[in-house]
């Protein structure tokens, strides 16, 4: 590794899983950067100059584990609040789309099922005719037995 690694911000590694970054982690890092910018602006206003490397390192060093965890929790709250507002805003449309999709899907499924059931019945009749089964006679016999027992 080279000396260039010394120029990376260690707070990023504490807030963000670089291999699988999550939105809340990225928001946490943005919160850190906003706070760092505010600190640098305040430093410039008080001292009339930008902070040097040692002063920047001191700022980064003051980010304790509890401050990092608090920033993570704040970021998670921001993301959750945003998600909730998006859901609340779109809930009527989501509900309407879901109900419409359910009705159309149910009707189309019923039509397709009925079509295949009809094809199956036609197939049974055709196979019966080819095999020499007289379905009309069988039906008449069954109907005749049913009408005699019903008297």
mmCIF file with all atom_site columns, N, CA and C in Angstrom, residues 1 8 10 15 20 23 34 38 53 57 59 65 68-69 72-73 81-82 95-96 98 111 113 117 129 131 133 142 145:
data_model
loop_
_atom_site.group_PDB
_atom_site.id
_atom_site.type_symbol
_atom_site.label_atom_id
_atom_site.label_alt_id
_atom_site.label_comp_id
_atom_site.label_asym_id
_atom_site.label_entity_id
_atom_site.label_seq_id
_atom_site.pdbx_PDB_ins_code
_atom_site.Cartn_x
_atom_site.Cartn_y
_atom_site.Cartn_z
_atom_site.occupancy
_atom_site.B_iso_or_equiv
_atom_site.pdbx_formal_charge
_atom_site.auth_seq_id
_atom_site.auth_comp_id
_atom_site.auth_asym_id
_atom_site.auth_atom_id
_atom_site.pdbx_PDB_model_num
ATOM 1  N N  . UNK A 1 1   ? 0.847   -1.177  0.000   1.00 0.00 ? 1   UNK A N  1
ATOM 2  C CA . UNK A 1 1   ? 0.000   0.000   0.000   1.00 0.00 ? 1   UNK A CA 1
ATOM 3  C C  . UNK A 1 1   ? 0.893   1.242   0.000   1.00 0.00 ? 1   UNK A C  1
ATOM 4  N N  . UNK A 1 8   ? -7.281  8.985   2.846   1.00 0.00 ? 8   UNK A N  1
ATOM 5  C CA . UNK A 1 8   ? -8.668  8.552   2.888   1.00 0.00 ? 8   UNK A CA 1
ATOM 6  C C  . UNK A 1 8   ? -9.255  8.888   4.245   1.00 0.00 ? 8   UNK A C  1
ATOM 7  N N  . UNK A 1 10  ? -11.046 8.092   7.441   1.00 0.00 ? 10  UNK A N  1
ATOM 8  C CA . UNK A 1 10  ? -11.344 6.874   8.211   1.00 0.00 ? 10  UNK A CA 1
ATOM 9  C C  . UNK A 1 10  ? -12.800 6.814   8.676   1.00 0.00 ? 10  UNK A C  1
ATOM 10 N N  . UNK A 1 15  ? -18.554 4.323   9.011   1.00 0.00 ? 15  UNK A N  1
ATOM 11 C CA . UNK A 1 15  ? -19.982 4.527   8.769   1.00 0.00 ? 15  UNK A CA 1
ATOM 12 C C  . UNK A 1 15  ? -20.551 3.664   7.646   1.00 0.00 ? 15  UNK A C  1
ATOM 13 N N  . UNK A 1 20  ? -20.898 -3.523  0.532   1.00 0.00 ? 20  UNK A N  1
ATOM 14 C CA . UNK A 1 20  ? -22.354 -3.578  0.377   1.00 0.00 ? 20  UNK A CA 1
ATOM 15 C C  . UNK A 1 20  ? -22.974 -2.346  1.043   1.00 0.00 ? 20  UNK A C  1
ATOM 16 N N  . UNK A 1 23  ? -28.336 2.525   1.972   1.00 0.00 ? 23  UNK A N  1
ATOM 17 C CA . UNK A 1 23  ? -28.728 3.931   1.833   1.00 0.00 ? 23  UNK A CA 1
ATOM 18 C C  . UNK A 1 23  ? -28.510 4.674   3.144   1.00 0.00 ? 23  UNK A C  1
ATOM 19 N N  . UNK A 1 34  ? -21.527 17.032  6.160   1.00 0.00 ? 34  UNK A N  1
ATOM 20 C CA . UNK A 1 34  ? -22.179 18.318  6.448   1.00 0.00 ? 34  UNK A CA 1
ATOM 21 C C  . UNK A 1 34  ? -21.620 18.913  7.724   1.00 0.00 ? 34  UNK A C  1
ATOM 22 N N  . UNK A 1 38  ? -19.511 22.357  8.181   1.00 0.00 ? 38  UNK A N  1
ATOM 23 C CA . UNK A 1 38  ? -19.899 23.393  9.144   1.00 0.00 ? 38  UNK A CA 1
ATOM 24 C C  . UNK A 1 38  ? -18.736 23.731  10.071  1.00 0.00 ? 38  UNK A C  1
ATOM 25 N N  . UNK A 1 53  ? -3.699  20.234  8.077   1.00 0.00 ? 53  UNK A N  1
ATOM 26 C CA . UNK A 1 53  ? -3.865  18.781  8.171   1.00 0.00 ? 53  UNK A CA 1
ATOM 27 C C  . UNK A 1 53  ? -3.981  18.293  9.609   1.00 0.00 ? 53  UNK A C  1
ATOM 28 N N  . UNK A 1 57  ? -7.152  16.418  11.190  1.00 0.00 ? 57  UNK A N  1
ATOM 29 C CA . UNK A 1 57  ? -6.979  15.112  11.844  1.00 0.00 ? 57  UNK A CA 1
ATOM 30 C C  . UNK A 1 57  ? -7.571  15.143  13.252  1.00 0.00 ? 57  UNK A C  1
ATOM 31 N N  . UNK A 1 59  ? -10.089 16.986  14.192  1.00 0.00 ? 59  UNK A N  1
ATOM 32 C CA . UNK A 1 59  ? -11.542 16.945  14.026  1.00 0.00 ? 59  UNK A CA 1
ATOM 33 C C  . UNK A 1 59  ? -12.020 15.507  13.811  1.00 0.00 ? 59  UNK A C  1
ATOM 34 N N  . UNK A 1 65  ? -16.913 6.600   19.049  1.00 0.00 ? 65  UNK A N  1
ATOM 35 C CA . UNK A 1 65  ? -17.890 5.560   18.665  1.00 0.00 ? 65  UNK A CA 1
ATOM 36 C C  . UNK A 1 65  ? -19.340 5.959   18.953  1.00 0.00 ? 65  UNK A C  1
ATOM 37 N N  . UNK A 1 68  ? -20.447 8.394   16.283  1.00 0.00 ? 68  UNK A N  1
ATOM 38 C CA . UNK A 1 68  ? -20.654 7.660   15.033  1.00 0.00 ? 68  UNK A CA 1
ATOM 39 C C  . UNK A 1 68  ? -21.972 6.888   15.092  1.00 0.00 ? 68  UNK A C  1
ATOM 40 N N  . UNK A 1 69  ? -22.243 6.225   16.207  1.00 0.00 ? 69  UNK A N  1
ATOM 41 C CA . UNK A 1 69  ? -23.496 5.476   16.362  1.00 0.00 ? 69  UNK A CA 1
ATOM 42 C C  . UNK A 1 69  ? -24.701 6.413   16.335  1.00 0.00 ? 69  UNK A C  1
ATOM 43 N N  . UNK A 1 72  ? -25.330 7.278   12.789  1.00 0.00 ? 72  UNK A N  1
ATOM 44 C CA . UNK A 1 72  ? -25.984 6.143   12.116  1.00 0.00 ? 72  UNK A CA 1
ATOM 45 C C  . UNK A 1 72  ? -27.475 6.112   12.435  1.00 0.00 ? 72  UNK A C  1
ATOM 46 N N  . UNK A 1 73  ? -27.813 6.279   13.703  1.00 0.00 ? 73  UNK A N  1
ATOM 47 C CA . UNK A 1 73  ? -29.212 6.241   14.115  1.00 0.00 ? 73  UNK A CA 1
ATOM 48 C C  . UNK A 1 73  ? -29.995 7.396   13.503  1.00 0.00 ? 73  UNK A C  1
ATOM 49 N N  . UNK A 1 81  ? -38.102 7.782   7.832   1.00 0.00 ? 81  UNK A N  1
ATOM 50 C CA . UNK A 1 81  ? -39.089 8.852   7.706   1.00 0.00 ? 81  UNK A CA 1
ATOM 51 C C  . UNK A 1 81  ? -39.407 9.123   6.238   1.00 0.00 ? 81  UNK A C  1
ATOM 52 N N  . UNK A 1 82  ? -38.387 9.133   5.412   1.00 0.00 ? 82  UNK A N  1
ATOM 53 C CA . UNK A 1 82  ? -38.594 9.345   3.974   1.00 0.00 ? 82  UNK A CA 1
ATOM 54 C C  . UNK A 1 82  ? -39.432 8.212   3.386   1.00 0.00 ? 82  UNK A C  1
ATOM 55 N N  . UNK A 1 95  ? -52.988 0.883   -3.280  1.00 0.00 ? 95  UNK A N  1
ATOM 56 C CA . UNK A 1 95  ? -54.174 0.091   -2.941  1.00 0.00 ? 95  UNK A CA 1
ATOM 57 C C  . UNK A 1 95  ? -55.058 -0.091  -4.174  1.00 0.00 ? 95  UNK A C  1
ATOM 58 N N  . UNK A 1 96  ? -55.274 0.996   -4.908  1.00 0.00 ? 96  UNK A N  1
ATOM 59 C CA . UNK A 1 96  ? -56.115 0.936   -6.115  1.00 0.00 ? 96  UNK A CA 1
ATOM 60 C C  . UNK A 1 96  ? -55.510 -0.001  -7.158  1.00 0.00 ? 96  UNK A C  1
ATOM 61 N N  . UNK A 1 98  ? -53.436 -2.449  -6.644  1.00 0.00 ? 98  UNK A N  1
ATOM 62 C CA . UNK A 1 98  ? -53.462 -3.829  -6.146  1.00 0.00 ? 98  UNK A CA 1
ATOM 63 C C  . UNK A 1 98  ? -54.845 -4.444  -6.321  1.00 0.00 ? 98  UNK A C  1
ATOM 64 N N  . UNK A 1 111 ? -61.215 -17.368 -16.737 1.00 0.00 ? 111 UNK A N  1
ATOM 65 C CA . UNK A 1 111 ? -61.487 -17.581 -18.164 1.00 0.00 ? 111 UNK A CA 1
ATOM 66 C C  . UNK A 1 111 ? -60.545 -18.634 -18.738 1.00 0.00 ? 111 UNK A C  1
ATOM 67 N N  . UNK A 1 113 ? -58.923 -20.982 -17.102 1.00 0.00 ? 113 UNK A N  1
ATOM 68 C CA . UNK A 1 113 ? -59.241 -22.285 -16.508 1.00 0.00 ? 113 UNK A CA 1
ATOM 69 C C  . UNK A 1 113 ? -60.486 -22.888 -17.160 1.00 0.00 ? 113 UNK A C  1
ATOM 70 N N  . UNK A 1 117 ? -60.677 -26.410 -19.204 1.00 0.00 ? 117 UNK A N  1
ATOM 71 C CA . UNK A 1 117 ? -61.620 -27.423 -18.751 1.00 0.00 ? 117 UNK A CA 1
ATOM 72 C C  . UNK A 1 117 ? -62.536 -27.858 -19.898 1.00 0.00 ? 117 UNK A C  1
ATOM 73 N N  . UNK A 1 129 ? -65.446 -41.335 -28.330 1.00 0.00 ? 129 UNK A N  1
ATOM 74 C CA . UNK A 1 129 ? -66.007 -41.657 -29.645 1.00 0.00 ? 129 UNK A CA 1
ATOM 75 C C  . UNK A 1 129 ? -65.048 -42.542 -30.435 1.00 0.00 ? 129 UNK A C  1
ATOM 76 N N  . UNK A 1 131 ? -62.851 -44.548 -29.229 1.00 0.00 ? 131 UNK A N  1
ATOM 77 C CA . UNK A 1 131 ? -62.797 -45.855 -28.568 1.00 0.00 ? 131 UNK A CA 1
ATOM 78 C C  . UNK A 1 131 ? -64.105 -46.622 -28.724 1.00 0.00 ? 131 UNK A C  1
ATOM 79 N N  . UNK A 1 133 ? -67.112 -45.693 -27.488 1.00 0.00 ? 133 UNK A N  1
ATOM 80 C CA . UNK A 1 133 ? -68.022 -45.504 -26.360 1.00 0.00 ? 133 UNK A CA 1
ATOM 81 C C  . UNK A 1 133 ? -69.134 -44.572 -26.810 1.00 0.00 ? 133 UNK A C  1
ATOM 82 N N  . UNK A 1 142 ? -78.130 -43.296 -17.577 1.00 0.00 ? 142 UNK A N  1
ATOM 83 C CA . UNK A 1 142 ? -77.965 -42.673 -16.251 1.00 0.00 ? 142 UNK A CA 1
ATOM 84 C C  . UNK A 1 142 ? -79.166 -41.802 -15.942 1.00 0.00 ? 142 UNK A C  1
ATOM 85 N N  . UNK A 1 145 ? -82.213 -44.003 -15.083 1.00 0.00 ? 145 UNK A N  1
ATOM 86 C CA . UNK A 1 145 ? -82.117 -44.580 -13.734 1.00 0.00 ? 145 UNK A CA 1
ATOM 87 C C  . UNK A 1 145 ? -82.413 -43.528 -12.704 1.00 0.00 ? 145 UNK A C  1
#
